[in-house]
N, CA, C and O atoms as a Tinker XYZ file with bonds, in Angstrom:
   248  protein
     1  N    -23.685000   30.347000   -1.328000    73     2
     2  CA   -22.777000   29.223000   -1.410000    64     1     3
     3  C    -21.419000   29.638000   -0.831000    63     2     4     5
     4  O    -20.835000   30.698000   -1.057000    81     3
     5  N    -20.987000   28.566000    0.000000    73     3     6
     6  CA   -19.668000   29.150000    0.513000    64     5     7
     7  C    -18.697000   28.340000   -0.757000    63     6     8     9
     8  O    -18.791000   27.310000   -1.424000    81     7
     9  N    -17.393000   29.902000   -0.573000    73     7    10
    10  CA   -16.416000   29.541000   -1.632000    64     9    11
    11  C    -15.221000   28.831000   -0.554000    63    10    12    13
    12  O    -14.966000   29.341000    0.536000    81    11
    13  N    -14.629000   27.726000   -1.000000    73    11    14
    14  CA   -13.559000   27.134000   -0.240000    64    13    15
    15  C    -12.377000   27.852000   -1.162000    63    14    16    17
    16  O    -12.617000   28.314000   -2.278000    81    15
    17  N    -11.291000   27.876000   -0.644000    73    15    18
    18  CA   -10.191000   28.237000   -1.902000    64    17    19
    19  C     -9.722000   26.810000   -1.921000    63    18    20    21
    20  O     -9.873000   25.872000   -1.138000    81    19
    21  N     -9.090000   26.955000   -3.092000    73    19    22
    22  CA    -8.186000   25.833000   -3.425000    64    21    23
    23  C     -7.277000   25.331000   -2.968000    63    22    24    25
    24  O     -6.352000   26.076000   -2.646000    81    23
    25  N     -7.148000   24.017000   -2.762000    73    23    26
    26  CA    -5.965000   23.610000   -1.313000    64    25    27
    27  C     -4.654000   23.279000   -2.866000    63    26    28    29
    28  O     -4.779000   23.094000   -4.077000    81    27
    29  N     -3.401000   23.368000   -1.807000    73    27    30
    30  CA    -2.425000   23.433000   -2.797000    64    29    31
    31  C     -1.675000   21.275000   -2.971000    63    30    32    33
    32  O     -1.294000   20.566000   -2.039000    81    31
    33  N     -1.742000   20.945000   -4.329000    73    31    34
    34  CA    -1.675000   19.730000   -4.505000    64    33    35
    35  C     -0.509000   19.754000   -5.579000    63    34    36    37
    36  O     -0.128000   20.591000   -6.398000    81    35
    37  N      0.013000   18.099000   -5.118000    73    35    38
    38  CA     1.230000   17.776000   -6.135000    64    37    39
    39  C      0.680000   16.376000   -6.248000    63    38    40    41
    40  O     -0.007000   15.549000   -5.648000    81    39
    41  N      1.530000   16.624000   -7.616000    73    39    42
    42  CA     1.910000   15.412000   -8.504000    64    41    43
    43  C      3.394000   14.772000   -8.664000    63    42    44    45
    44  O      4.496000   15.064000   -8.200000    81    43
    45  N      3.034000   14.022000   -9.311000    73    43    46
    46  CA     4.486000   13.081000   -9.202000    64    45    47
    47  C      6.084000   13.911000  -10.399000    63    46    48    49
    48  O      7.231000   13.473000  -10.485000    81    47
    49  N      5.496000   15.107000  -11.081000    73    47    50
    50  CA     6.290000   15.680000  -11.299000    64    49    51
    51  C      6.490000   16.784000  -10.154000    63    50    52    53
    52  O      7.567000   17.298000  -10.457000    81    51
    53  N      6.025000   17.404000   -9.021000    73    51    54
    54  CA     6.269000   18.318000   -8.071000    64    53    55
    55  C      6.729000   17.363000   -7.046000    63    54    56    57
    56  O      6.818000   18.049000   -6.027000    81    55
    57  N      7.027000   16.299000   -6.795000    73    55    58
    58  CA     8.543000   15.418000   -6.285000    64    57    59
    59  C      9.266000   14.770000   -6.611000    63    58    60    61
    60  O      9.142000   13.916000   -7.489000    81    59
    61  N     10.703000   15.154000   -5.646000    73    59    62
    62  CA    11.846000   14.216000   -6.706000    64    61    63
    63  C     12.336000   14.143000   -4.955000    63    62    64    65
    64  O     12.389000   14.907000   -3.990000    81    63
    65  N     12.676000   12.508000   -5.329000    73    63    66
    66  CA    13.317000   12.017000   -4.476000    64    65    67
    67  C     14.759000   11.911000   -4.490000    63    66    68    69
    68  O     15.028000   11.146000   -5.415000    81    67
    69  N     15.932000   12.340000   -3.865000    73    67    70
    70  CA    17.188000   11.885000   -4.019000    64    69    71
    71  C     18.069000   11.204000   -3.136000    63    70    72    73
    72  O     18.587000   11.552000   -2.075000    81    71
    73  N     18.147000    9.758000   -4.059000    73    71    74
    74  CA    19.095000    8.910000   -3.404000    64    73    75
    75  C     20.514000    9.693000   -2.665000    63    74    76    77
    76  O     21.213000   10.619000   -3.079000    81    75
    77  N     20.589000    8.774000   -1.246000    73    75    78
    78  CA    21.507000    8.917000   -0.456000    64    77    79
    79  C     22.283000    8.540000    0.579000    63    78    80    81
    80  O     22.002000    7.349000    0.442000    81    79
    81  N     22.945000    8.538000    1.403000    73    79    82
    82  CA    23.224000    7.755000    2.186000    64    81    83
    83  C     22.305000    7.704000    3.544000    63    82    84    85
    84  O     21.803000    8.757000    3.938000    81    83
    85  N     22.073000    6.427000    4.290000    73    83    86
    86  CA    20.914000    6.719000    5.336000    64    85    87
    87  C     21.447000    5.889000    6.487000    63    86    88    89
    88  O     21.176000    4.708000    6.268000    81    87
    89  N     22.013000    6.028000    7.475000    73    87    90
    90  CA    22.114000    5.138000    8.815000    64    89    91
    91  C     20.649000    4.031000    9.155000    63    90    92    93
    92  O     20.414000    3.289000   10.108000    81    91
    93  N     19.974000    4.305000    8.065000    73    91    94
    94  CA    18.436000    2.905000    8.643000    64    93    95
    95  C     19.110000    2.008000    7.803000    63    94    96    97
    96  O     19.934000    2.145000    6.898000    81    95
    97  N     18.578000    1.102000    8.306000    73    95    98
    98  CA    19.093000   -0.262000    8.343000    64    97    99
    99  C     17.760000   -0.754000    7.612000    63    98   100   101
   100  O     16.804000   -0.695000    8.385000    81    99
   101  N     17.403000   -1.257000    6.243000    73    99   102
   102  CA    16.422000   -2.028000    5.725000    64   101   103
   103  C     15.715000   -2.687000    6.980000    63   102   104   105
   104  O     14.513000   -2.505000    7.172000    81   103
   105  N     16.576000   -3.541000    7.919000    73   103   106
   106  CA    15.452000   -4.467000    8.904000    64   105   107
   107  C     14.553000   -3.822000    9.935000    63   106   108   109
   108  O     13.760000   -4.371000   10.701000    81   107
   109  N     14.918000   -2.223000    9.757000    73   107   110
   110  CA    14.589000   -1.380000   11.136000    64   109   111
   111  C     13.593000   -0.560000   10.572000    63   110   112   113
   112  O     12.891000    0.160000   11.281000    81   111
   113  N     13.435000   -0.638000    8.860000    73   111   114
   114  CA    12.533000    0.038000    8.905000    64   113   115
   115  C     10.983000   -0.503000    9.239000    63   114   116   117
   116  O     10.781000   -1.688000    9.504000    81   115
   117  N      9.972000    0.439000    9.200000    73   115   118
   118  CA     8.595000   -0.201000    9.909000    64   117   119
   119  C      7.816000    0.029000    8.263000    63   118   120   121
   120  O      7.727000    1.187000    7.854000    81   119
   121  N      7.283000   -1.118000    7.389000    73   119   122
   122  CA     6.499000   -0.763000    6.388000    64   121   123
   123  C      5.406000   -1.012000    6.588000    63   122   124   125
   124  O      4.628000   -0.833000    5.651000    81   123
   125  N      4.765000   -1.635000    8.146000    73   123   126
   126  CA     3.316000   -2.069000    8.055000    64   125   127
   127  C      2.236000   -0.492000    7.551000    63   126   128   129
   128  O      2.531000    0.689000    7.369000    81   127
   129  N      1.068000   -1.198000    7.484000    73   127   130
   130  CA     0.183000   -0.038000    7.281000    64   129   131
   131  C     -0.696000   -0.214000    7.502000    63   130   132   133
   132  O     -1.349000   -1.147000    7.032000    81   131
   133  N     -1.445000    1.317000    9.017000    73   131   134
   134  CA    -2.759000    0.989000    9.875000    64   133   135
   135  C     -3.430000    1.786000    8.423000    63   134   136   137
   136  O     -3.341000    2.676000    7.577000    81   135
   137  N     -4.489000    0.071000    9.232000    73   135   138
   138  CA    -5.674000    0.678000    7.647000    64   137   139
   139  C     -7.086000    1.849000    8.931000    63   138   140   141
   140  O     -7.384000    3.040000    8.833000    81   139
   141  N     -7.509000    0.933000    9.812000    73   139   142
   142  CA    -8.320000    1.604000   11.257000    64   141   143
   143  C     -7.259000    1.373000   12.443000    63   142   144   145
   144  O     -6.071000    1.083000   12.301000    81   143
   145  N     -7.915000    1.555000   13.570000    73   143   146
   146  CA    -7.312000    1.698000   15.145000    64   145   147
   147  C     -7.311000    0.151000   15.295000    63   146   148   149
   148  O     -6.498000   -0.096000   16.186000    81   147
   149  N     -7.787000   -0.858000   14.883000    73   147   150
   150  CA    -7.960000   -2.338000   15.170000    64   149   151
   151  C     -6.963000   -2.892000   14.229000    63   150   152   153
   152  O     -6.112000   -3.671000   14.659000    81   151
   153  N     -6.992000   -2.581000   13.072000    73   151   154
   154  CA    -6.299000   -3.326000   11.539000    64   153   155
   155  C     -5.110000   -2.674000   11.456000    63   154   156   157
   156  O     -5.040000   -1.472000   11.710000    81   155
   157  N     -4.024000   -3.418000   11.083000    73   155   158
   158  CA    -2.890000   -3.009000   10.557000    64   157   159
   159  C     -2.499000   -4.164000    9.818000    63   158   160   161
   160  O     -2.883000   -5.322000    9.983000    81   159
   161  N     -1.538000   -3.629000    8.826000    73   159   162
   162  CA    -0.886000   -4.912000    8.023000    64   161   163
   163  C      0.472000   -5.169000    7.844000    63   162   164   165
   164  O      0.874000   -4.025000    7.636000    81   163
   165  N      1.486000   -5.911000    7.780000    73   163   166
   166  CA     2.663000   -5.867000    8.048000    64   165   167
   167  C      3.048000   -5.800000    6.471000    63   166   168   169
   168  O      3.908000   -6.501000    5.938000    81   167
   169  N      2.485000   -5.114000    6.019000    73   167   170
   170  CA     3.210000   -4.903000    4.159000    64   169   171
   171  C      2.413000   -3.436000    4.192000    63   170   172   173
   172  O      1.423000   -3.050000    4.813000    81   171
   173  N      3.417000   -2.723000    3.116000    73   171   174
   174  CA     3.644000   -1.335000    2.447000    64   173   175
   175  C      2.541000   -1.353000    1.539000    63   174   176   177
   176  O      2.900000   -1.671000    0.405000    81   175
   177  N      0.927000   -1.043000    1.693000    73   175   178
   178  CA    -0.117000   -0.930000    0.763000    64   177   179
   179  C     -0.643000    0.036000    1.559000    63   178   180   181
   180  O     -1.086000    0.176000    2.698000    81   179
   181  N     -0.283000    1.131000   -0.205000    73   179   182
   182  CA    -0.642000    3.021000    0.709000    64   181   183
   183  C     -0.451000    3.518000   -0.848000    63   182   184   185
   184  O      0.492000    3.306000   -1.610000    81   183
   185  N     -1.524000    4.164000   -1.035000    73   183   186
   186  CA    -1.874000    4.737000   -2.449000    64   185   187
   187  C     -1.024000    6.270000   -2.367000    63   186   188   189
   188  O     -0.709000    6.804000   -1.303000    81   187
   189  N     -0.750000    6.811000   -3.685000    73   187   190
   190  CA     0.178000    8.132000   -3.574000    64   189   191
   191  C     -1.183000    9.214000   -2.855000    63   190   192   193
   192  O     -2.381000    9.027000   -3.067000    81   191
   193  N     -0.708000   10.120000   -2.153000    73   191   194
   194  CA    -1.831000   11.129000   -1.534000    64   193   195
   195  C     -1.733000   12.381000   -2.492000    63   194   196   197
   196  O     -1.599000   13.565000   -2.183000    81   195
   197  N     -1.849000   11.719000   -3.903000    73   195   198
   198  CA    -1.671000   13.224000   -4.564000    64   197   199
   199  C     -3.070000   12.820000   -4.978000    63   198   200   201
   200  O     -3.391000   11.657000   -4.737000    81   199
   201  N     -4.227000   13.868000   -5.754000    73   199   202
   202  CA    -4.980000   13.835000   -6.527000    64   201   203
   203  C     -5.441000   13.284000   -7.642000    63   202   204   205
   204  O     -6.447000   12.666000   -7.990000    81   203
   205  N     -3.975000   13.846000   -8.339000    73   203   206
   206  CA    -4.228000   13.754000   -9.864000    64   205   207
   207  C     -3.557000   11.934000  -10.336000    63   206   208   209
   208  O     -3.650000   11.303000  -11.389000    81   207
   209  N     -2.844000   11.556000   -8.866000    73   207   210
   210  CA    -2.706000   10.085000   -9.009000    64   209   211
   211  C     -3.712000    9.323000   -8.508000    63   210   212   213
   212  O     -4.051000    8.619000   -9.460000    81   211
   213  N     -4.200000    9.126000   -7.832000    73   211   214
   214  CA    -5.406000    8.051000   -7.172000    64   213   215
   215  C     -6.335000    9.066000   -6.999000    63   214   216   217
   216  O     -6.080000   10.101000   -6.383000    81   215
   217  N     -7.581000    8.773000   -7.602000    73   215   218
   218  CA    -8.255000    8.997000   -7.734000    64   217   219
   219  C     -9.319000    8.372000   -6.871000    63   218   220   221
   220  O     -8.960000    7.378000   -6.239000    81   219
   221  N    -10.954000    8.903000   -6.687000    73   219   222
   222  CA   -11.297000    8.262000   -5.751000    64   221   223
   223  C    -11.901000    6.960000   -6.313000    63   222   224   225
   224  O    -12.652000    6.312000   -5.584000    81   223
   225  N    -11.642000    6.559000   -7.486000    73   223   226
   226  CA   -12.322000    5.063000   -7.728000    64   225   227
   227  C    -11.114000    4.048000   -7.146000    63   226   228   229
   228  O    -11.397000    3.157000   -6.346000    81   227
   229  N     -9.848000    4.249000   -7.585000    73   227   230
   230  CA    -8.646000    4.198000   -6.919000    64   229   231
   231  C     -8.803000    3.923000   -5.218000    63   230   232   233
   232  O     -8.941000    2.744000   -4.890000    81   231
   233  N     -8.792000    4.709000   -4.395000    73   231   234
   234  CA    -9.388000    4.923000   -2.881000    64   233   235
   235  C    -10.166000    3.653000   -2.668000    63   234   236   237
   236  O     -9.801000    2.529000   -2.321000    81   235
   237  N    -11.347000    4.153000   -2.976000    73   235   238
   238  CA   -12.311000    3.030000   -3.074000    64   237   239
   239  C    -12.584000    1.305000   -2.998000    63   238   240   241
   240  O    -13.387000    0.611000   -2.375000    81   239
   241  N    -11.650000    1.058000   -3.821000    73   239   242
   242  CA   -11.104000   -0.379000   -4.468000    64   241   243
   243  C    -10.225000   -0.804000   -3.347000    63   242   244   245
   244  O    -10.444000   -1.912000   -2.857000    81   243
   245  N     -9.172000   -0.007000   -2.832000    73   243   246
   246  CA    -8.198000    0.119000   -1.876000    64   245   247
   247  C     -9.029000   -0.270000   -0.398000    63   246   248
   248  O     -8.424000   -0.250000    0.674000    81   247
């Protein structure tokens, strides 16, 4: 059996975001989201890429 090692993963306590000042402009930002190479959607629907938050039944449903 091959051994993989363990890939290194975070959770929502191993980030912290800090507010600040930003030259983007709310209208400039881009929130669509390619789901394939054909589909995209012009709204922000994107699950956290941590593990221990979405899970794959989570994924799935998505």
């Amino acid at each position: 059996m091959i051994k993989v090692p363990p890939e290194e993963a975070y959770s929502f306590d191993d980030v912290l975001l800090v507010p600040g000042y930003s030259d983007v402009l709310p209208r400039d930002a881009d929130v669509s989201t390619r789901l394939t190479k054909n589909i995209a959607l012009n709204i922000p629907i994107v699950s956290a890429a941590m593990d221990t938050v979405t899970e794959a039944r989570v994924s799935i449903s998505m």
